[in-house]
XYZ file of C-alpha atoms in Angstrom:
616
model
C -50.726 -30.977 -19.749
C -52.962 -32.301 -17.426
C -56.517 -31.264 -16.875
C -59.702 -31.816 -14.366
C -59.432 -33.994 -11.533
C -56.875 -36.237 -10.368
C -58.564 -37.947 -8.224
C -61.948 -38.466 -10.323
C -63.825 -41.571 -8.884
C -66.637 -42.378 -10.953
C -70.730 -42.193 -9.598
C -69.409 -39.496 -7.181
C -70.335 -35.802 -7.232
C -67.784 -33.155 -6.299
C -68.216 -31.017 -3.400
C -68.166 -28.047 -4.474
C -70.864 -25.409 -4.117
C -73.472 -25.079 -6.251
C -77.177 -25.779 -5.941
C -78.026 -30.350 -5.156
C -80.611 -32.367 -6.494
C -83.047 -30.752 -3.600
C -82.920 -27.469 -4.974
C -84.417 -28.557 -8.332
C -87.144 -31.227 -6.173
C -87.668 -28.498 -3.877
C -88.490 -25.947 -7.052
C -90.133 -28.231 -9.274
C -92.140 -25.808 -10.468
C -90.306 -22.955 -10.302
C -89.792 -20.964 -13.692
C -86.087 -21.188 -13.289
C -85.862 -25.510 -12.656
C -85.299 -27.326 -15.531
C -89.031 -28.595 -15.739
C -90.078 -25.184 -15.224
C -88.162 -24.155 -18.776
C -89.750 -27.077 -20.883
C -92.900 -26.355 -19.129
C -92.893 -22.509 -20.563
C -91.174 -22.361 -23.991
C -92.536 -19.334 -24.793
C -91.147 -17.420 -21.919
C -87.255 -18.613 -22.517
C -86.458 -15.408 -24.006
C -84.977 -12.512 -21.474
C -84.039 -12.261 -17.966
C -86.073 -15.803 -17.159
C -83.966 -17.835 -19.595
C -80.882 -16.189 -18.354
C -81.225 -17.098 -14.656
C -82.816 -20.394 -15.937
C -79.857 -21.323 -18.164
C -77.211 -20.345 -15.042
C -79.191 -22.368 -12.458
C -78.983 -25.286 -14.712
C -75.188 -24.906 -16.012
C -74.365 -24.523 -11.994
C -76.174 -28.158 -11.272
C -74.496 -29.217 -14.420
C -71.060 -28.686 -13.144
C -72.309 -30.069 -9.762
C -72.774 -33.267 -11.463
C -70.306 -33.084 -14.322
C -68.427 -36.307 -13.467
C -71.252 -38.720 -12.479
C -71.485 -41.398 -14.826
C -75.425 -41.293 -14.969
C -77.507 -41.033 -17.531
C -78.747 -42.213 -21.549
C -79.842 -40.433 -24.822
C -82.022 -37.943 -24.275
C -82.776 -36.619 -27.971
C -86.558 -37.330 -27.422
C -86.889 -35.472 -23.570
C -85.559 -31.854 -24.789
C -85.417 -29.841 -27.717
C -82.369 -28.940 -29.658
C -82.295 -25.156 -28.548
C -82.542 -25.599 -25.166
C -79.688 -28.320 -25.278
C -77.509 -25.847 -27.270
C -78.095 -23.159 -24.718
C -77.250 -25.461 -21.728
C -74.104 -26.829 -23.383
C -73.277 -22.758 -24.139
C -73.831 -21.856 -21.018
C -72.099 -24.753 -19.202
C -68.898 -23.815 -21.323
C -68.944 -20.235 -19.756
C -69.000 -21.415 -16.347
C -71.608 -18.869 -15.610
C -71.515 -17.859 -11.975
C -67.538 -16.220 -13.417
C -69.132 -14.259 -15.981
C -67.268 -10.955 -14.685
C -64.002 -12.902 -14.345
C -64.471 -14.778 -17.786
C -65.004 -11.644 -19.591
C -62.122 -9.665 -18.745
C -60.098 -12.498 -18.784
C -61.249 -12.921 -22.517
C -59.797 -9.312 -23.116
C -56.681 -10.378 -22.625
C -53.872 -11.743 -25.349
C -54.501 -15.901 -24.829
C -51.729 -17.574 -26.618
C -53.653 -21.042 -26.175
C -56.099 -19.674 -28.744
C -54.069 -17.626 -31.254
C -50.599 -19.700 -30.916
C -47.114 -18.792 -29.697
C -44.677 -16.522 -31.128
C -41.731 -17.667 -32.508
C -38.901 -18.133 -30.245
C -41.575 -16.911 -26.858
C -40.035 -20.041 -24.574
C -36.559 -19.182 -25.387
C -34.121 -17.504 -22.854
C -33.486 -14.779 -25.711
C -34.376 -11.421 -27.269
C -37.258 -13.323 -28.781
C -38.579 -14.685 -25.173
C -41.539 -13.451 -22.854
C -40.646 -11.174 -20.527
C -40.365 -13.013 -16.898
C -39.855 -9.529 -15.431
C -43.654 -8.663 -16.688
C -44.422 -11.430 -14.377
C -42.665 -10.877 -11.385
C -43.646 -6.835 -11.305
C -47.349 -8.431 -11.262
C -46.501 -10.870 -8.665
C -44.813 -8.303 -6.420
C -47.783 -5.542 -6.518
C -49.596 -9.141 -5.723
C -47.559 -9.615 -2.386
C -45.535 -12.302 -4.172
C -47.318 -15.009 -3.141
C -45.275 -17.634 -4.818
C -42.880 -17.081 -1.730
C -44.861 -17.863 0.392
C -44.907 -22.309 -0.344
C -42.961 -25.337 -1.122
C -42.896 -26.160 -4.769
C -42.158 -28.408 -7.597
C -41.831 -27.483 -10.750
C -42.801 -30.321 -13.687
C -41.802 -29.042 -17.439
C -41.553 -31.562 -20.186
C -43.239 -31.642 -23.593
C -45.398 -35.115 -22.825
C -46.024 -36.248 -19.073
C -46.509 -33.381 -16.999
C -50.322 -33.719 -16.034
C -49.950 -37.587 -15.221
C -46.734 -36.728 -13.266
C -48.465 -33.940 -11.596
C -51.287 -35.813 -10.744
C -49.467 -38.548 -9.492
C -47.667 -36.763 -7.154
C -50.448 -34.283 -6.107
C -52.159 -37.551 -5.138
C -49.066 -39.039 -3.297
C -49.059 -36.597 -0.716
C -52.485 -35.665 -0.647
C -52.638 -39.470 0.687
C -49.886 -38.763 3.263
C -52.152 -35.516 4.327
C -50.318 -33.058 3.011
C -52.970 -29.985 2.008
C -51.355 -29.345 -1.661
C -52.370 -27.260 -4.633
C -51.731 -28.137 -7.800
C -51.568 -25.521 -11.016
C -52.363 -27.458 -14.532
C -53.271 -26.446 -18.103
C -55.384 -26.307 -20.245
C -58.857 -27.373 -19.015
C -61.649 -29.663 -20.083
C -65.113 -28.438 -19.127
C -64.310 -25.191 -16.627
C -61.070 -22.983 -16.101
C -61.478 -23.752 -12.434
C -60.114 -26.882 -13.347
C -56.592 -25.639 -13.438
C -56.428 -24.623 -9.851
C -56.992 -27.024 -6.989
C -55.937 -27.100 -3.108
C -56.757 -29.261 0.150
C -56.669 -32.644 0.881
C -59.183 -34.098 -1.853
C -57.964 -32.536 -5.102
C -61.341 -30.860 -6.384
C -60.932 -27.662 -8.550
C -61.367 -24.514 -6.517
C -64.793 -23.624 -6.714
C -66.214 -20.268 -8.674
C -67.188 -18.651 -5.309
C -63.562 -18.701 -4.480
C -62.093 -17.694 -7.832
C -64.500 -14.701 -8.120
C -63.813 -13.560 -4.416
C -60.111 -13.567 -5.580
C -60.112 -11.892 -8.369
C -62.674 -8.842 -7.684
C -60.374 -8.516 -4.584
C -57.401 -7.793 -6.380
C -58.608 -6.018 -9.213
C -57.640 -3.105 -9.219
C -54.727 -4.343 -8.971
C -54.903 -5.970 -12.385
C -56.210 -2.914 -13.936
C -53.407 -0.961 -12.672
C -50.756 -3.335 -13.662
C -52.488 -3.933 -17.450
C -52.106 -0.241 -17.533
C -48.361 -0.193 -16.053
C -47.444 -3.262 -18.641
C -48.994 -1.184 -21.742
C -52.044 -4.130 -22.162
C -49.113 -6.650 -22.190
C -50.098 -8.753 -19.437
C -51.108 -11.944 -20.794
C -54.059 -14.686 -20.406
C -51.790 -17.222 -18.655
C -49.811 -14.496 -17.123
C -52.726 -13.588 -15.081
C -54.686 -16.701 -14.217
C -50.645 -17.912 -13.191
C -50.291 -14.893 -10.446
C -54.169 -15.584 -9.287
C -53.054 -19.877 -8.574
C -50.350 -18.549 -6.306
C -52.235 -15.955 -4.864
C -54.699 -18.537 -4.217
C -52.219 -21.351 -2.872
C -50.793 -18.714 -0.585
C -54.329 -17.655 1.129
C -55.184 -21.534 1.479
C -51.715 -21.939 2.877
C -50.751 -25.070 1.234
C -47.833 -27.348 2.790
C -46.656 -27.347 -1.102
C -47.732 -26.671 -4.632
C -47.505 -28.884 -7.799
C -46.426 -26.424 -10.406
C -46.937 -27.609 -14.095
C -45.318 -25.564 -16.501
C -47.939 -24.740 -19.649
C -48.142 -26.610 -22.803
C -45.608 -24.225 -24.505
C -43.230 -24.939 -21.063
C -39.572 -22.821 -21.169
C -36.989 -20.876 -19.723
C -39.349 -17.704 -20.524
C -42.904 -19.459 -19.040
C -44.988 -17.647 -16.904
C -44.559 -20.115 -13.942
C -40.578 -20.350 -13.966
C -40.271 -17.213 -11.267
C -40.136 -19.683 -8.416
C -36.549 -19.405 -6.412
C -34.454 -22.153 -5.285
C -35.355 -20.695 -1.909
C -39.125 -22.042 -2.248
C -38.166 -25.308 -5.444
C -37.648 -28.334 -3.512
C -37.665 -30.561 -6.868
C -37.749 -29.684 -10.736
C -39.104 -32.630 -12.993
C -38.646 -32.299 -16.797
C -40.303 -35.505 -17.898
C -39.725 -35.576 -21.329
C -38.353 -33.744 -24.770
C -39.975 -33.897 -28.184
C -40.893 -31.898 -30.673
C -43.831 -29.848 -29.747
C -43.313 -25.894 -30.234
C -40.492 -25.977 -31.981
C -40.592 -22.565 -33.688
C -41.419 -21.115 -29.825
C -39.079 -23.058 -27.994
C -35.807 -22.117 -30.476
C -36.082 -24.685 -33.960
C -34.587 -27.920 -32.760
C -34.224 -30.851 -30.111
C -31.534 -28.942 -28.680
C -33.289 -25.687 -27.916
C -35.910 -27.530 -26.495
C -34.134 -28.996 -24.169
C -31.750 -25.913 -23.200
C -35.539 -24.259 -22.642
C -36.588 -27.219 -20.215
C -33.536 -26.934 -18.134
C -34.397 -23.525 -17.249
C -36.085 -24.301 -14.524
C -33.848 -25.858 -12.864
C -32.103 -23.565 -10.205
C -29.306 -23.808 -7.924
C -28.449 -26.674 -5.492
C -31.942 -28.188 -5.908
C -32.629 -31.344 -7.040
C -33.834 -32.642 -10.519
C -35.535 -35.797 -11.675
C -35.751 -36.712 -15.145
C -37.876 -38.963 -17.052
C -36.948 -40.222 -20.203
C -35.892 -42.342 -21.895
C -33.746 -39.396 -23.464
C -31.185 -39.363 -26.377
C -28.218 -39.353 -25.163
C -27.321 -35.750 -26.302
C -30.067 -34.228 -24.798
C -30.074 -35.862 -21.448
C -26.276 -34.097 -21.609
C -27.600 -30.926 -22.437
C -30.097 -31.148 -19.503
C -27.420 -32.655 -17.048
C -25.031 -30.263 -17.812
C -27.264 -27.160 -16.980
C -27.680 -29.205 -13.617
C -23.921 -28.965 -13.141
C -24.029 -25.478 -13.578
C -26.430 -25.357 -11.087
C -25.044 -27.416 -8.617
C -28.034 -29.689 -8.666
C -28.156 -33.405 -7.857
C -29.755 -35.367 -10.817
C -32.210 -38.610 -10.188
C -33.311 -40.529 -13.917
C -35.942 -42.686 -13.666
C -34.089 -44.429 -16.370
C -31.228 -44.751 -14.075
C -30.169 -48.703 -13.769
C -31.078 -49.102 -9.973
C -34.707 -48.132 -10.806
C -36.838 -51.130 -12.297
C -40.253 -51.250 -13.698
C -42.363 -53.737 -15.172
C -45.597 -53.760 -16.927
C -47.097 -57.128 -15.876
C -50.694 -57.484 -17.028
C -53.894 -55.241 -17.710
C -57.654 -55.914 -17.533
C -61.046 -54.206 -16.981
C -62.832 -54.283 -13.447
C -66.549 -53.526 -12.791
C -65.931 -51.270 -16.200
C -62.790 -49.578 -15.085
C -59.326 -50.569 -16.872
C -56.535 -50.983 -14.551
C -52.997 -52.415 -15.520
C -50.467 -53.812 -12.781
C -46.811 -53.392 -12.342
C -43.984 -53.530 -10.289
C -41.815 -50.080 -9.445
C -38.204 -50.932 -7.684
C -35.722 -47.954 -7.156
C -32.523 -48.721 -5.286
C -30.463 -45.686 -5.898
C -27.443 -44.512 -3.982
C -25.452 -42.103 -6.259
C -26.224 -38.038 -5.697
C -29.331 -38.778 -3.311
C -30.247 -42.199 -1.773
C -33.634 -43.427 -2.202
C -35.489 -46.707 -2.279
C -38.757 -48.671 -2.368
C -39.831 -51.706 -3.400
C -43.635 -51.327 -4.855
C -44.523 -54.729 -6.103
C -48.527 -55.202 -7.944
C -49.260 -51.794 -8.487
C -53.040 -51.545 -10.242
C -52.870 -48.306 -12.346
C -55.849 -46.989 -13.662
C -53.575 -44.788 -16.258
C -52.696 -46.886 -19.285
C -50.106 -47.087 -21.445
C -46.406 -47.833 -20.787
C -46.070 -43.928 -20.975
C -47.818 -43.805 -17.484
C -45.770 -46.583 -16.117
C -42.824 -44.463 -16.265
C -44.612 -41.225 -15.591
C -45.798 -43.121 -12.383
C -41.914 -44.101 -11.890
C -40.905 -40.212 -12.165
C -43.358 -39.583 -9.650
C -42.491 -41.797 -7.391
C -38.642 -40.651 -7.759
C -39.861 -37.050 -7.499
C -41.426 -38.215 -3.783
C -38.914 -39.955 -2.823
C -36.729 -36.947 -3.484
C -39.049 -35.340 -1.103
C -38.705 -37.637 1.300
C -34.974 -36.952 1.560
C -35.092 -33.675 2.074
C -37.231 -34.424 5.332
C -40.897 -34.820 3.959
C -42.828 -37.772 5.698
C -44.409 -40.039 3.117
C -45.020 -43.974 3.471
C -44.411 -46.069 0.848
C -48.212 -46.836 1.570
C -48.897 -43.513 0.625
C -46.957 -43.484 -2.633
C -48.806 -46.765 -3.569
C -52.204 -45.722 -2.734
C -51.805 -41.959 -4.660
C -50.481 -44.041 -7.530
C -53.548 -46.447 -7.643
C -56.089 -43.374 -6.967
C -54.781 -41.543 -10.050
C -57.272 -41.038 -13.026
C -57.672 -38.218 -15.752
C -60.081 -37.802 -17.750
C -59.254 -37.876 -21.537
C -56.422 -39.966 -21.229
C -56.380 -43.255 -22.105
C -60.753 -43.109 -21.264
C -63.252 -45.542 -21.884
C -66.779 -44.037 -21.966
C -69.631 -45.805 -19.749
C -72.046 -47.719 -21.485
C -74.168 -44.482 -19.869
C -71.998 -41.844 -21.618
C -71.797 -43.543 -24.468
C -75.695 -43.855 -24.616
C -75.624 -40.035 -23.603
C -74.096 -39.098 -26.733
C -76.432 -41.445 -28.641
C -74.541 -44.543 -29.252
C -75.597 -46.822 -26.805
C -73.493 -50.584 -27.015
C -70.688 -48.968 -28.932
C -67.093 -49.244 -27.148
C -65.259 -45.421 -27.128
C -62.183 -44.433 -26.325
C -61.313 -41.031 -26.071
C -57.664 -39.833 -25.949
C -55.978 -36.460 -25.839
C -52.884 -37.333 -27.717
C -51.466 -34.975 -29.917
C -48.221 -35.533 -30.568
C -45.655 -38.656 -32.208
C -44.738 -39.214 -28.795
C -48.083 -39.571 -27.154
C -49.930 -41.290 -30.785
C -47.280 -43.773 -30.057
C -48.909 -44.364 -26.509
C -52.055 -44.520 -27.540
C -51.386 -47.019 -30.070
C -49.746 -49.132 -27.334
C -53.087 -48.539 -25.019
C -55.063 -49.718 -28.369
C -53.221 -52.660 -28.920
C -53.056 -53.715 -24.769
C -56.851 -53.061 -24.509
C -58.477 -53.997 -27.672
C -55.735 -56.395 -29.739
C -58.382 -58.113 -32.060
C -61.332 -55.563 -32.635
C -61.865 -53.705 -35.339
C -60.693 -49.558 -35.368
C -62.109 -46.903 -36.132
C -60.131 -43.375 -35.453
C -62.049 -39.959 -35.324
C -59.335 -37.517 -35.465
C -59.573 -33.583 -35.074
C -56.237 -31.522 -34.122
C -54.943 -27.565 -33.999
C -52.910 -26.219 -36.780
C -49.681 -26.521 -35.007
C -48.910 -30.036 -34.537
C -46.817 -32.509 -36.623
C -49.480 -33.856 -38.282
C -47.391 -36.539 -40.265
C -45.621 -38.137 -37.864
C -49.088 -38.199 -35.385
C -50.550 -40.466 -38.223
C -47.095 -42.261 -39.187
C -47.646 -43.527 -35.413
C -51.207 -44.764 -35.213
C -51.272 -46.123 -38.842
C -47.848 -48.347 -37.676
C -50.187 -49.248 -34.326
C -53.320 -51.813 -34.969
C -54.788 -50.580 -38.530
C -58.085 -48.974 -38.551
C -61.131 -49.946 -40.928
C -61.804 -46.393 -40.963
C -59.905 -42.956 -40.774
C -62.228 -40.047 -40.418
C -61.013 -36.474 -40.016
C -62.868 -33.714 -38.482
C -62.359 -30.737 -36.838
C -62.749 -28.545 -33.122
C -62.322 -25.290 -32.185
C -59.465 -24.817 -30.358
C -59.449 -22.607 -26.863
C -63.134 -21.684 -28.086
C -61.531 -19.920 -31.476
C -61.039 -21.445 -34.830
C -57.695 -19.524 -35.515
C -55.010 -22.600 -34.638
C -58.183 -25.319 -36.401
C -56.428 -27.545 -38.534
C -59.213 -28.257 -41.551
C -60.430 -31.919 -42.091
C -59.232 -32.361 -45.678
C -55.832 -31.055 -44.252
C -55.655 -33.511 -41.826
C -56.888 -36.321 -44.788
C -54.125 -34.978 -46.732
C -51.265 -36.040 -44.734
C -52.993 -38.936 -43.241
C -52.785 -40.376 -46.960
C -49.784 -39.391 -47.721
C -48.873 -41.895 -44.342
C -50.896 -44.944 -45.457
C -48.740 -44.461 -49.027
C -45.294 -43.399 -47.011
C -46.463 -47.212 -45.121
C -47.915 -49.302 -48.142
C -51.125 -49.155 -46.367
C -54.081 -49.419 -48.654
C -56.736 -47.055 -48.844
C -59.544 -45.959 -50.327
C -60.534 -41.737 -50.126
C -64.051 -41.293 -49.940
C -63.166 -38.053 -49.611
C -66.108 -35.423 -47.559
C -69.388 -36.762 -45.916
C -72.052 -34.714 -44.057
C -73.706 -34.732 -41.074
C -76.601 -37.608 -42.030
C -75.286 -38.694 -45.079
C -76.102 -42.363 -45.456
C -72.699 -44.336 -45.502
C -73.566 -47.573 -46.349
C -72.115 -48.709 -49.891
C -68.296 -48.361 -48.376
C -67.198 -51.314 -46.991
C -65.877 -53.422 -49.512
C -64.244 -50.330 -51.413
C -60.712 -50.892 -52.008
C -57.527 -49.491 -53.335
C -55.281 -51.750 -55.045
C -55.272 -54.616 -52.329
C -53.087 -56.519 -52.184
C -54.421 -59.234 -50.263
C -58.013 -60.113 -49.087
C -58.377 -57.493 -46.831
C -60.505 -54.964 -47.282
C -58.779 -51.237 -47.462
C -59.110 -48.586 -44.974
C -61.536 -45.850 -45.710
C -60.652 -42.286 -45.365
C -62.783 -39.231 -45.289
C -63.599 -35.927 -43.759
C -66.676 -35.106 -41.765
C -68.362 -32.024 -41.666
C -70.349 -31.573 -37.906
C -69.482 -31.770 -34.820
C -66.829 -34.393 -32.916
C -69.541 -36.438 -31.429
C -71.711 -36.202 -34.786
C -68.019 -37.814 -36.034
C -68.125 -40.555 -33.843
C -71.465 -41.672 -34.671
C -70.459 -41.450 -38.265
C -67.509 -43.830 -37.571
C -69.425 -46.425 -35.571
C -72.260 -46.139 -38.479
C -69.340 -46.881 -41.163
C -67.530 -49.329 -39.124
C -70.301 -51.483 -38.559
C -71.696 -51.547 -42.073
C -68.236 -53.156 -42.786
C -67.697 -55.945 -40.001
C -71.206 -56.625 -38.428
C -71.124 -57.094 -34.808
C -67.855 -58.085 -34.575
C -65.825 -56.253 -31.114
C -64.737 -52.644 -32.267
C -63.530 -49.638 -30.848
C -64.355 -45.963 -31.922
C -61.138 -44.027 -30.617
C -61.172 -40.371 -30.620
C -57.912 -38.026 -30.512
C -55.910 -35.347 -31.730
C -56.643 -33.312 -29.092
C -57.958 -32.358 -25.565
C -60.321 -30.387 -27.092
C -61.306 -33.203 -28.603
C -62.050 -34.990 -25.351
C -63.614 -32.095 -23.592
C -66.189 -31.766 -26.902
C -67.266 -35.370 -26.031
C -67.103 -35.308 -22.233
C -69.283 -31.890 -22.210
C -72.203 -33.468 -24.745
C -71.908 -36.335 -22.264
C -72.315 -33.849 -19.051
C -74.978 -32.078 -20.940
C -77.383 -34.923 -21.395
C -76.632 -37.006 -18.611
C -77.892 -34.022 -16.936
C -80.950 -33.702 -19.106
C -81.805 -37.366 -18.546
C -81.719 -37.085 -14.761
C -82.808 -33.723 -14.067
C -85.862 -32.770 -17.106
């Protein structure tokens, strides 16, 4: 599930349009610039504070990955900092397009039926999709695609890619989910990877709108959230006539997703990068199902690379749909494809890790390259072999007559970041969020799989510091084995569960003392001891826990557990508060996780006043 840009290169603004830095010197005393709003608190109220608020959420988004900024508690007042951060999370120049969208059924927010991703009774209807798509023009005919599913990988694999031949100069869009800080985020095209920009999107969608309304009305309100924002990407890759589009299937991924109409006619490669158990009542019960549900997208005579490492029975089960399908199969766990994690570091702030990628492969398709001291800035041996299914997946591409230099596949490798995966805050965001000096992490893992990654990323990065984990997830995960994962990583001092609203509704919120519940029941399933000191507000003074214990036995002391009631970042500082009354000034790292909601909750407070700082 991958999310914002690919290509995000830090102390650079994206190009997209909104109003600069000018516009706000140039206005400087205007009633709608930001020092025009502090200046007259009395007149934020009405039409004023409405234009005011969109002119500074558009120059927010302008600016939302610049790593500028530092605490900026003191410079503006609470209400207009919970305005901005409401209004940046409505992305307000799409208010029209937000608001119908929010009419319609959003699965992300409510959950997914049972059995939805299954090629059964139970399933979505793909035919509700492709009636929309044809009174559209079917626009998904009209490019190149590959199609990633998997239940861990997809965003780093589509990135990856998107990247790769973005490098070679390919103009490429690229369809993700969910999002971090806009929706526009989900849809990008062109040769630099930013998200299209709200001008665009709006143009789009009031053009075919009655369109919309008329299928809605044919479909009996059925039409979907994802169904909709799906047909408007390929609309939208079709107009900017893209050489080819990187087509991630969503979270739930399936046989019966939204995205799986494309045609063997227009699929040049299908990816499935991995299998786990995410979705399991939606995708059919079992390991199995899952993987029967992957496979649907692969279609006749066209190529399919797999990631892995599988079980052996479901590799078969994914292999043998390919047979039925007449479709070569590439694993990047195949024995003529080598990769080695070498070493890993941190560079002018950034973290980087080098490897070596070597693929020699002559059975089905031929492909090879020899990549020797490749500097990732994705962590984790996860993205060492997402970055080796990516590679396979171009190389695939290459066979089939698609120019792209090994340079190229290097270089789109090496340029590839994500925010929220694997991400060390700035001393400046960290600052913005009011904890200057303390080392975060924030991580959108959210399942065993992907805890399991971090954990590895924790242990690479940080192997002697102290831990402390601020964890917040949705109802639907597998809560368990998430904290089975991390507790059998480096232990934390401190375990503090929160929680965040998930797709801007609280209906799929796992609660905190939830959470605490079968995070204990882990430390005792491990013989971990802890101590429960069970809920803590917003303020409340934590000192007095560090040396609690329960029944050590040795001289360590025992983790602490607890729930916190406020917000994620309000979490974090509670952590790094609690943490440090227990080791001092020792090294330490405050990892957050459970979700990307998680991340985009701390990445938006750190957009918000980084602004503030700069701008009031």
């Amino acid at each position: 599930m991958t999310t914002l840009l690919s290509s995000y290169k830090p102390f650079r603004c994206n190009p997209i349009s909104h109003p600069s830095p000018s516009f706000f010197r140039s206005h400087s005393h205007d009633v709608h610039s930001p020092r025009g709003i502090l200046e007259r608190k009395a007149e934020l109220e009405g039409v004023r504070v409405k234009r005011g608020m969109q002119c500074l959420a558009r120059s927010i988004f302008s600016f939302c990955h610049m790593r500028i900024g530092t605490e900026v508690s003191r410079l503006a007042p609470r209400f207009l900092r919970s305005r901005l951060q409401s209004a940046m999370s409505e992305d307000p120049e799409l208010g029209d397009f937000l608001d119908y969208m929010e009419n319609l059924k959003n699965y992300e927010r409510s959950g997914v039926p049972r059995g939805a991703g299954t090629d059964s009774d139970d399933g979505f209807d793909l035919g509700r999709m492709r009636r929309l798509l044809q009174r559209l023009g079917n626009p998904h005919t009209q490019f190149k695609a590959v199609h990633i599913a998997g239940t861990k990988g997809k965003g780093s694999t589509a990135a990856f890619l998107s990247n790769i031949l973005r490098e070679e100069g390919y103009l490429v869009g690229c369809y993700t989910s969910p999002h971090l800080l806009t929706i526009r985020e989900r849809i990008s095209f062109g040769r630099n990877g930013v998200p299209v920009s709200a001008e665009v999107l709006k143009n789009v969608f009031h053009r075919v709108k009655g369109i919309l309304d008329h299928s809605i009305e044919l479909e009996n309100g059925a039409l979907t959230h994802f169904e909709v924002f799906t047909a408007l990407a390929f609309l939208l890759f079709s107009q900017a006539k893209v050489d080819i589009a990187i087509i991630e299937q969503a979270g739930l991924g399936g046989a019966r997703d939204a995205t799986n109409v494309i045609c063997n006619t227009e699929l040049s490669v299908a990816v499935i990068t991995s299998i786990g158990e995410e979705h399991l009542a939606a995708l059919g019960g079992s390991l199995e199902s899952i993987a029967m549900a992957k496979s649907g997208i692969i279609k006749h005579g066209c190529p399919v690379v797999i990631g892995g490492p599988f079980e052996p029975h479901i590799e078969h089960i994914i292999r043998d749909r390919a047979f039925l399908m007449n479709s070569p199969v590439i694993s990047s766990c195949d024995p003529g494809i080598q990769s080695v994690l070498k070493c890993s570091g941190r560079e002018n702030g950034n973290s980087y890790q080098t490897c070596d990628i070597f693929i020699q492969v002559q059975k089905d398709l031929q492909l090879s390259i020899d990549l020797p001291n490749v500097k990732l800035c994705m962590l984790g041996n996860h993205q060492r072999l997402n970055a080796v299914t990516a590679t396979c997946t171009a190389l695939c591409l290459r066979s089939q007559g698609w120019a792209i230099s090994d340079e190229s596949i290097r270089a789109g490798l090496e340029r590839t970041q994500l925010l929220g995966r694997s991400q060390f805050l700035t001393q400046d965001e960290a600052s913005a969020i009011g904890l200057s000096g303390t080392s975060i992490l924030i991580d959108g893992a959210h399942t065993e799989a992907s805890a399991k990654g971090l954990a590895d990323v924790i242990q690479m990065m940080h192997p002697d510091g102290a831990l402390a984990l601020v964890v917040a997830m949705a109802s639907d995960k597998d809560h368990l084995a998430f904290a089975k994962q991390l507790l059998s990583g480096p232990r934390p001092e401190i375990v503090l569960l929160t929680e965040v609203t998930i797709a801007g509704g609280k209906s799929r919120v796992a609660s905190a003392s939830t959470l605490k519940d079968f995070w204990i029941r882990a430390a005792l399933d491990l013989g971990i001891d802890f101590v429960d000191i069970g809920v803590i507000d917003h303020g409340k003074n934590l000192e007095g826990h560090k040396s609690e214990s329960r029944g050590s036995s040795d001289h360590s002391p025992a983790m602490l557990v607890l729930c916190h009631i406020g917000s994620v970042s309000e979490s974090i500082k509670a952590a790094s508060q609690l943490l440090q009354s227990r080791i001092g000034n020792k090294p330490s790292v405050v990892v957050a996780t459970g979700s990307l909601y998680v991340v985009s909750s701390v990445l938006r407070l750190c957009t918000t006043n980084q602004f503030l700082t700069t701008h009031v």
